[in-house]
Amino acid sequence: MSVAGSKVSARSYSPSGSVHAISDRMSLASGSLVAAGGGTVGTMGTMTLLGNTTPLTPQQLGVMGMEALENVVSYWEDALTGRNDLSDIPGRAANADQDEFCRELQNLLDAAYNLQEQGELLFLDERSVLYRDDERKAITAGGEHGLTNGHRSGSDPNFDSAESFASALDQVADLREFDDTESFMDLERYPLYSSALETMDEQQIPYRTLRTDMVGCASDTEYLAKLHCIRLAFKLLFKDPKNGRWVADTGRQILTDLLCLGDKDPKDFLVAYESMLEFLQNPSNWNDIELELESRNVKAMTFYDVVLDFIILDAFRDLDAPPNSVLAVINNRFLSNGFKESALATAVWSVLKAKKRMLKFPNGFMSHFYCITEQLSPLMVWGFFGPNESLKEVCQYFKDETIGFLSDIYSFQKCRYTTVDELAEDILENMRKRVNNIGVKFNQ
């Protein structure tokens, strides 16, 4: 927290400060003026590379300005911290001038934080007019030049033919809708699944998102019937406190290892994780938790619905379609990797900070969840889209194993849909197998 307590300090808001030493800040400050290959930025906003002068775009110049502002804020924070440290020395009484200096410097920092947020909206946010102009140019270019950047040329009969075929496919009904999969199955072999189908005849199975294709089901009916069975199995699993402790310990270990592989200090994550576990173990919190999650369209209070479907799968979905602002930072060759990572982390933290302010329950489930996400999301974004190939491989493996586990528990071959007890046993066995695979990979 900031010294004055009125705003969150950029040390928790920005990767600079406690993460970088003073020498690192100096190199970062100069990094916006020296590009790869010995290029320099002139006062007129041009990049000199090997004797050639290349004009920089407004977005590139704006991001470089944000980099410089980040370092300015870091120095001002050091000044404020140092001033207050002096007043904390025993025998040294604080005077009115010191208090006034600290107040004015804190006001200056607050203004700088607001300026950082405005800069992000202008130079990094996908809704900025900068990106809007780029989209217009792309559309115009596509209309003027025919086949440009993957757009179809109206004079190319091959594309007309292919597109007509694609549009014809769109109008053909999905054959799976006419495939009564259950009629070709011996339902007597799967009495639990059969009872779920009977339940569906009497009532609807609530769901957030149909993930039929992702988990390898043949139809939406199969997916929903299995979803009903899986919910029963997870409820049974977590009636045993040993299973709950194992899952909590396993999650802590995997995420800690992931942070360490990304060269991040897991201390803040561990504090947030333990705070979440303590919050969940208090029965008096569960009424508010249910209200919060119901407002997020979570349909059942099971480990599957809350952790796997709502938290993990939605996070992977967001990573599959990153905003243009993220891609713009990653693909900007004029920025150092250090600043790219800092800019991405700052963008993530600013979004989560805004979401926290809007929460109906300031100390509820989502607030605890955002505290964990603050530590993990920047790493995952940088892992999937940054230049570190080894980290990218690890993050992708973690994602593949998680999706693989979900496919396992929806498979008739990997799980017995006979009784709730047998399905729960198989789910736990498949979970242990995937956890072991991740542990082996992380320790290579």
PDB file of N, CA and C in Angstrom, residues 387-438:
ATOM      1  N   PRO A 387       8.677 -13.910 -25.750  1.00  0.00           N
ATOM      2  CA  PRO A 387       9.717 -14.556 -26.561  1.00  0.00           C
ATOM      3  C   PRO A 387      10.408 -15.727 -25.870  1.00  0.00           C
ATOM      4  N   ASN A 388      10.073 -15.987 -24.592  1.00  0.00           N
ATOM      5  CA  ASN A 388      10.736 -17.055 -23.843  1.00  0.00           C
ATOM      6  C   ASN A 388      10.141 -18.399 -24.262  1.00  0.00           C
ATOM      7  N   GLU A 389      10.858 -19.124 -25.122  1.00  0.00           N
ATOM      8  CA  GLU A 389      10.323 -20.361 -25.680  1.00  0.00           C
ATOM      9  C   GLU A 389      10.170 -21.454 -24.630  1.00  0.00           C
ATOM     10  N   SER A 390      11.104 -21.539 -23.693  1.00  0.00           N
ATOM     11  CA  SER A 390      10.997 -22.581 -22.666  1.00  0.00           C
ATOM     12  C   SER A 390       9.787 -22.336 -21.766  1.00  0.00           C
ATOM     13  N   LEU A 391       9.535 -21.072 -21.399  1.00  0.00           N
ATOM     14  CA  LEU A 391       8.358 -20.752 -20.593  1.00  0.00           C
ATOM     15  C   LEU A 391       7.083 -20.993 -21.390  1.00  0.00           C
ATOM     16  N   LYS A 392       7.111 -20.672 -22.671  1.00  0.00           N
ATOM     17  CA  LYS A 392       5.941 -20.907 -23.523  1.00  0.00           C
ATOM     18  C   LYS A 392       5.622 -22.404 -23.588  1.00  0.00           C
ATOM     19  N   GLU A 393       6.663 -23.221 -23.703  1.00  0.00           N
ATOM     20  CA  GLU A 393       6.457 -24.673 -23.753  1.00  0.00           C
ATOM     21  C   GLU A 393       5.831 -25.189 -22.460  1.00  0.00           C
ATOM     22  N   VAL A 394       6.301 -24.681 -21.325  1.00  0.00           N
ATOM     23  CA  VAL A 394       5.782 -25.109 -20.031  1.00  0.00           C
ATOM     24  C   VAL A 394       4.307 -24.697 -19.874  1.00  0.00           C
ATOM     25  N   CYS A 395       4.002 -23.442 -20.220  1.00  0.00           N
ATOM     26  CA  CYS A 395       2.615 -22.960 -20.106  1.00  0.00           C
ATOM     27  C   CYS A 395       1.680 -23.743 -21.023  1.00  0.00           C
ATOM     28  N   GLN A 396       2.149 -24.035 -22.248  1.00  0.00           N
ATOM     29  CA  GLN A 396       1.323 -24.795 -23.185  1.00  0.00           C
ATOM     30  C   GLN A 396       1.098 -26.217 -22.689  1.00  0.00           C
ATOM     31  N   TYR A 397       2.126 -26.803 -22.086  1.00  0.00           N
ATOM     32  CA  TYR A 397       1.989 -28.156 -21.554  1.00  0.00           C
ATOM     33  C   TYR A 397       0.971 -28.184 -20.415  1.00  0.00           C
ATOM     34  N   PHE A 398       1.040 -27.190 -19.543  1.00  0.00           N
ATOM     35  CA  PHE A 398       0.073 -27.083 -18.450  1.00  0.00           C
ATOM     36  C   PHE A 398      -1.350 -26.993 -18.999  1.00  0.00           C
ATOM     37  N   LYS A 399      -1.543 -26.195 -20.021  1.00  0.00           N
ATOM     38  CA  LYS A 399      -2.868 -26.059 -20.635  1.00  0.00           C
ATOM     39  C   LYS A 399      -3.310 -27.377 -21.269  1.00  0.00           C
ATOM     40  N   ASP A 400      -2.415 -28.025 -22.018  1.00  0.00           N
ATOM     41  CA  ASP A 400      -2.777 -29.274 -22.697  1.00  0.00           C
ATOM     42  C   ASP A 400      -3.151 -30.370 -21.700  1.00  0.00           C
ATOM     43  N   GLU A 401      -2.402 -30.466 -20.601  1.00  0.00           N
ATOM     44  CA  GLU A 401      -2.709 -31.483 -19.598  1.00  0.00           C
ATOM     45  C   GLU A 401      -4.045 -31.210 -18.914  1.00  0.00           C
ATOM     46  N   THR A 402      -4.360 -29.924 -18.698  1.00  0.00           N
ATOM     47  CA  THR A 402      -5.645 -29.583 -18.086  1.00  0.00           C
ATOM     48  C   THR A 402      -6.806 -29.947 -19.006  1.00  0.00           C
ATOM     49  N   ILE A 403      -6.690 -29.584 -20.281  1.00  0.00           N
ATOM     50  CA  ILE A 403      -7.730 -29.942 -21.253  1.00  0.00           C
ATOM     51  C   ILE A 403      -7.802 -31.463 -21.402  1.00  0.00           C
ATOM     52  N   GLY A 404      -6.626 -32.112 -21.363  1.00  0.00           N
ATOM     53  CA  GLY A 404      -6.605 -33.568 -21.462  1.00  0.00           C
ATOM     54  C   GLY A 404      -7.334 -34.232 -20.310  1.00  0.00           C
ATOM     55  N   PHE A 405      -7.182 -33.674 -19.102  1.00  0.00           N
ATOM     56  CA  PHE A 405      -7.896 -34.220 -17.942  1.00  0.00           C
ATOM     57  C   PHE A 405      -9.409 -34.107 -18.139  1.00  0.00           C
ATOM     58  N   LEU A 406      -9.861 -32.970 -18.660  1.00  0.00           N
ATOM     59  CA  LEU A 406     -11.292 -32.801 -18.892  1.00  0.00           C
ATOM     60  C   LEU A 406     -11.800 -33.795 -19.937  1.00  0.00           C
ATOM     61  N   SER A 407     -11.012 -34.038 -20.966  1.00  0.00           N
ATOM     62  CA  SER A 407     -11.402 -35.035 -21.960  1.00  0.00           C
ATOM     63  C   SER A 407     -11.464 -36.428 -21.327  1.00  0.00           C
ATOM     64  N   ASP A 408     -10.533 -36.695 -20.406  1.00  0.00           N
ATOM     65  CA  ASP A 408     -10.519 -38.001 -19.727  1.00  0.00           C
ATOM     66  C   ASP A 408     -11.816 -38.254 -18.975  1.00  0.00           C
ATOM     67  N   ILE A 409     -12.256 -37.250 -18.210  1.00  0.00           N
ATOM     68  CA  ILE A 409     -13.412 -37.499 -17.345  1.00  0.00           C
ATOM     69  C   ILE A 409     -14.723 -37.512 -18.125  1.00  0.00           C
ATOM     70  N   TYR A 410     -14.706 -37.047 -19.379  1.00  0.00           N
ATOM     71  CA  TYR A 410     -15.896 -37.133 -20.223  1.00  0.00           C
ATOM     72  C   TYR A 410     -15.850 -38.355 -21.152  1.00  0.00           C
ATOM     73  N   SER A 411     -14.860 -39.216 -20.968  1.00  0.00           N
ATOM     74  CA  SER A 411     -14.681 -40.361 -21.866  1.00  0.00           C
ATOM     75  C   SER A 411     -15.228 -41.633 -21.239  1.00  0.00           C
ATOM     76  N   PHE A 412     -15.995 -42.395 -22.035  1.00  0.00           N
ATOM     77  CA  PHE A 412     -16.463 -43.690 -21.570  1.00  0.00           C
ATOM     78  C   PHE A 412     -15.307 -44.668 -21.386  1.00  0.00           C
ATOM     79  N   GLN A 413     -14.212 -44.458 -22.131  1.00  0.00           N
ATOM     80  CA  GLN A 413     -13.069 -45.359 -22.042  1.00  0.00           C
ATOM     81  C   GLN A 413     -12.211 -45.082 -20.808  1.00  0.00           C
ATOM     82  N   LYS A 414     -12.157 -43.817 -20.359  1.00  0.00           N
ATOM     83  CA  LYS A 414     -11.293 -43.456 -19.230  1.00  0.00           C
ATOM     84  C   LYS A 414     -12.029 -43.449 -17.893  1.00  0.00           C
ATOM     85  N   CYS A 415     -13.348 -43.364 -17.916  1.00  0.00           N
ATOM     86  CA  CYS A 415     -14.122 -43.306 -16.667  1.00  0.00           C
ATOM     87  C   CYS A 415     -15.341 -44.228 -16.754  1.00  0.00           C
ATOM     88  N   ARG A 416     -15.682 -44.810 -15.630  1.00  0.00           N
ATOM     89  CA  ARG A 416     -16.831 -45.717 -15.563  1.00  0.00           C
ATOM     90  C   ARG A 416     -18.088 -44.926 -15.159  1.00  0.00           C
ATOM     91  N   TYR A 417     -18.993 -44.810 -16.104  1.00  0.00           N
ATOM     92  CA  TYR A 417     -20.264 -44.136 -15.826  1.00  0.00           C
ATOM     93  C   TYR A 417     -21.276 -45.172 -15.356  1.00  0.00           C
ATOM     94  N   THR A 418     -20.891 -45.886 -14.297  1.00  0.00           N
ATOM     95  CA  THR A 418     -21.718 -46.960 -13.764  1.00  0.00           C
ATOM     96  C   THR A 418     -22.378 -46.551 -12.461  1.00  0.00           C
ATOM     97  N   THR A 419     -21.562 -46.102 -11.491  1.00  0.00           N
ATOM     98  CA  THR A 419     -22.082 -45.584 -10.226  1.00  0.00           C
ATOM     99  C   THR A 419     -21.316 -44.308  -9.884  1.00  0.00           C
ATOM    100  N   VAL A 420     -21.849 -43.530  -8.980  1.00  0.00           N
ATOM    101  CA  VAL A 420     -21.185 -42.289  -8.574  1.00  0.00           C
ATOM    102  C   VAL A 420     -19.839 -42.608  -7.923  1.00  0.00           C
ATOM    103  N   ASP A 421     -19.799 -43.680  -7.121  1.00  0.00           N
ATOM    104  CA  ASP A 421     -18.545 -44.043  -6.451  1.00  0.00           C
ATOM    105  C   ASP A 421     -17.458 -44.409  -7.451  1.00  0.00           C
ATOM    106  N   GLU A 422     -17.795 -45.219  -8.437  1.00  0.00           N
ATOM    107  CA  GLU A 422     -16.781 -45.653  -9.410  1.00  0.00           C
ATOM    108  C   GLU A 422     -16.351 -44.488 -10.297  1.00  0.00           C
ATOM    109  N   LEU A 423     -17.280 -43.622 -10.668  1.00  0.00           N
ATOM    110  CA  LEU A 423     -16.910 -42.452 -11.467  1.00  0.00           C
ATOM    111  C   LEU A 423     -15.994 -41.540 -10.661  1.00  0.00           C
ATOM    112  N   ALA A 424     -16.286 -41.341  -9.390  1.00  0.00           N
ATOM    113  CA  ALA A 424     -15.440 -40.496  -8.542  1.00  0.00           C
ATOM    114  C   ALA A 424     -14.036 -41.089  -8.423  1.00  0.00           C
ATOM    115  N   GLU A 425     -13.925 -42.397  -8.270  1.00  0.00           N
ATOM    116  CA  GLU A 425     -12.617 -43.043  -8.202  1.00  0.00           C
ATOM    117  C   GLU A 425     -11.825 -42.797  -9.478  1.00  0.00           C
ATOM    118  N   ASP A 426     -12.473 -42.945 -10.628  1.00  0.00           N
ATOM    119  CA  ASP A 426     -11.779 -42.779 -11.897  1.00  0.00           C
ATOM    120  C   ASP A 426     -11.379 -41.324 -12.127  1.00  0.00           C
ATOM    121  N   ILE A 427     -12.223 -40.386 -11.721  1.00  0.00           N
ATOM    122  CA  ILE A 427     -11.875 -38.970 -11.859  1.00  0.00           C
ATOM    123  C   ILE A 427     -10.637 -38.650 -11.036  1.00  0.00           C
ATOM    124  N   LEU A 428     -10.600 -39.137  -9.806  1.00  0.00           N
ATOM    125  CA  LEU A 428      -9.445 -38.889  -8.952  1.00  0.00           C
ATOM    126  C   LEU A 428      -8.189 -39.541  -9.519  1.00  0.00           C
ATOM    127  N   GLU A 429      -8.325 -40.740 -10.054  1.00  0.00           N
ATOM    128  CA  GLU A 429      -7.176 -41.429 -10.642  1.00  0.00           C
ATOM    129  C   GLU A 429      -6.632 -40.667 -11.849  1.00  0.00           C
ATOM    130  N   ASN A 430      -7.521 -40.197 -12.721  1.00  0.00           N
ATOM    131  CA  ASN A 430      -7.086 -39.423 -13.888  1.00  0.00           C
ATOM    132  C   ASN A 430      -6.456 -38.098 -13.469  1.00  0.00           C
ATOM    133  N   MET A 431      -6.990 -37.494 -12.409  1.00  0.00           N
ATOM    134  CA  MET A 431      -6.415 -36.244 -11.924  1.00  0.00           C
ATOM    135  C   MET A 431      -4.997 -36.480 -11.405  1.00  0.00           C
ATOM    136  N   ARG A 432      -4.790 -37.552 -10.663  1.00  0.00           N
ATOM    137  CA  ARG A 432      -3.457 -37.856 -10.144  1.00  0.00           C
ATOM    138  C   ARG A 432      -2.475 -38.119 -11.287  1.00  0.00           C
ATOM    139  N   LYS A 433      -2.946 -38.783 -12.326  1.00  0.00           N
ATOM    140  CA  LYS A 433      -2.083 -39.084 -13.464  1.00  0.00           C
ATOM    141  C   LYS A 433      -1.638 -37.802 -14.164  1.00  0.00           C
ATOM    142  N   ARG A 434      -2.557 -36.880 -14.389  1.00  0.00           N
ATOM    143  CA  ARG A 434      -2.218 -35.619 -15.063  1.00  0.00           C
ATOM    144  C   ARG A 434      -1.324 -34.739 -14.174  1.00  0.00           C
ATOM    145  N   VAL A 435      -1.584 -34.739 -12.877  1.00  0.00           N
ATOM    146  CA  VAL A 435      -0.739 -33.983 -11.949  1.00  0.00           C
ATOM    147  C   VAL A 435       0.681 -34.518 -11.971  1.00  0.00           C
ATOM    148  N   ASN A 436       0.811 -35.837 -12.026  1.00  0.00           N
ATOM    149  CA  ASN A 436       2.138 -36.445 -12.087  1.00  0.00           C
ATOM    150  C   ASN A 436       2.858 -36.049 -13.374  1.00  0.00           C
ATOM    151  N   ASN A 437       2.112 -36.033 -14.491  1.00  0.00           N
ATOM    152  CA  ASN A 437       2.737 -35.615 -15.770  1.00  0.00           C
ATOM    153  C   ASN A 437       3.261 -34.191 -15.688  1.00  0.00           C
ATOM    154  N   ILE A 438       2.461 -33.306 -15.097  1.00  0.00           N
ATOM    155  CA  ILE A 438       2.882 -31.901 -14.966  1.00  0.00           C
ATOM    156  C   ILE A 438       4.103 -31.790 -14.074  1.00  0.00           C
TER     157      ILE A 438
END
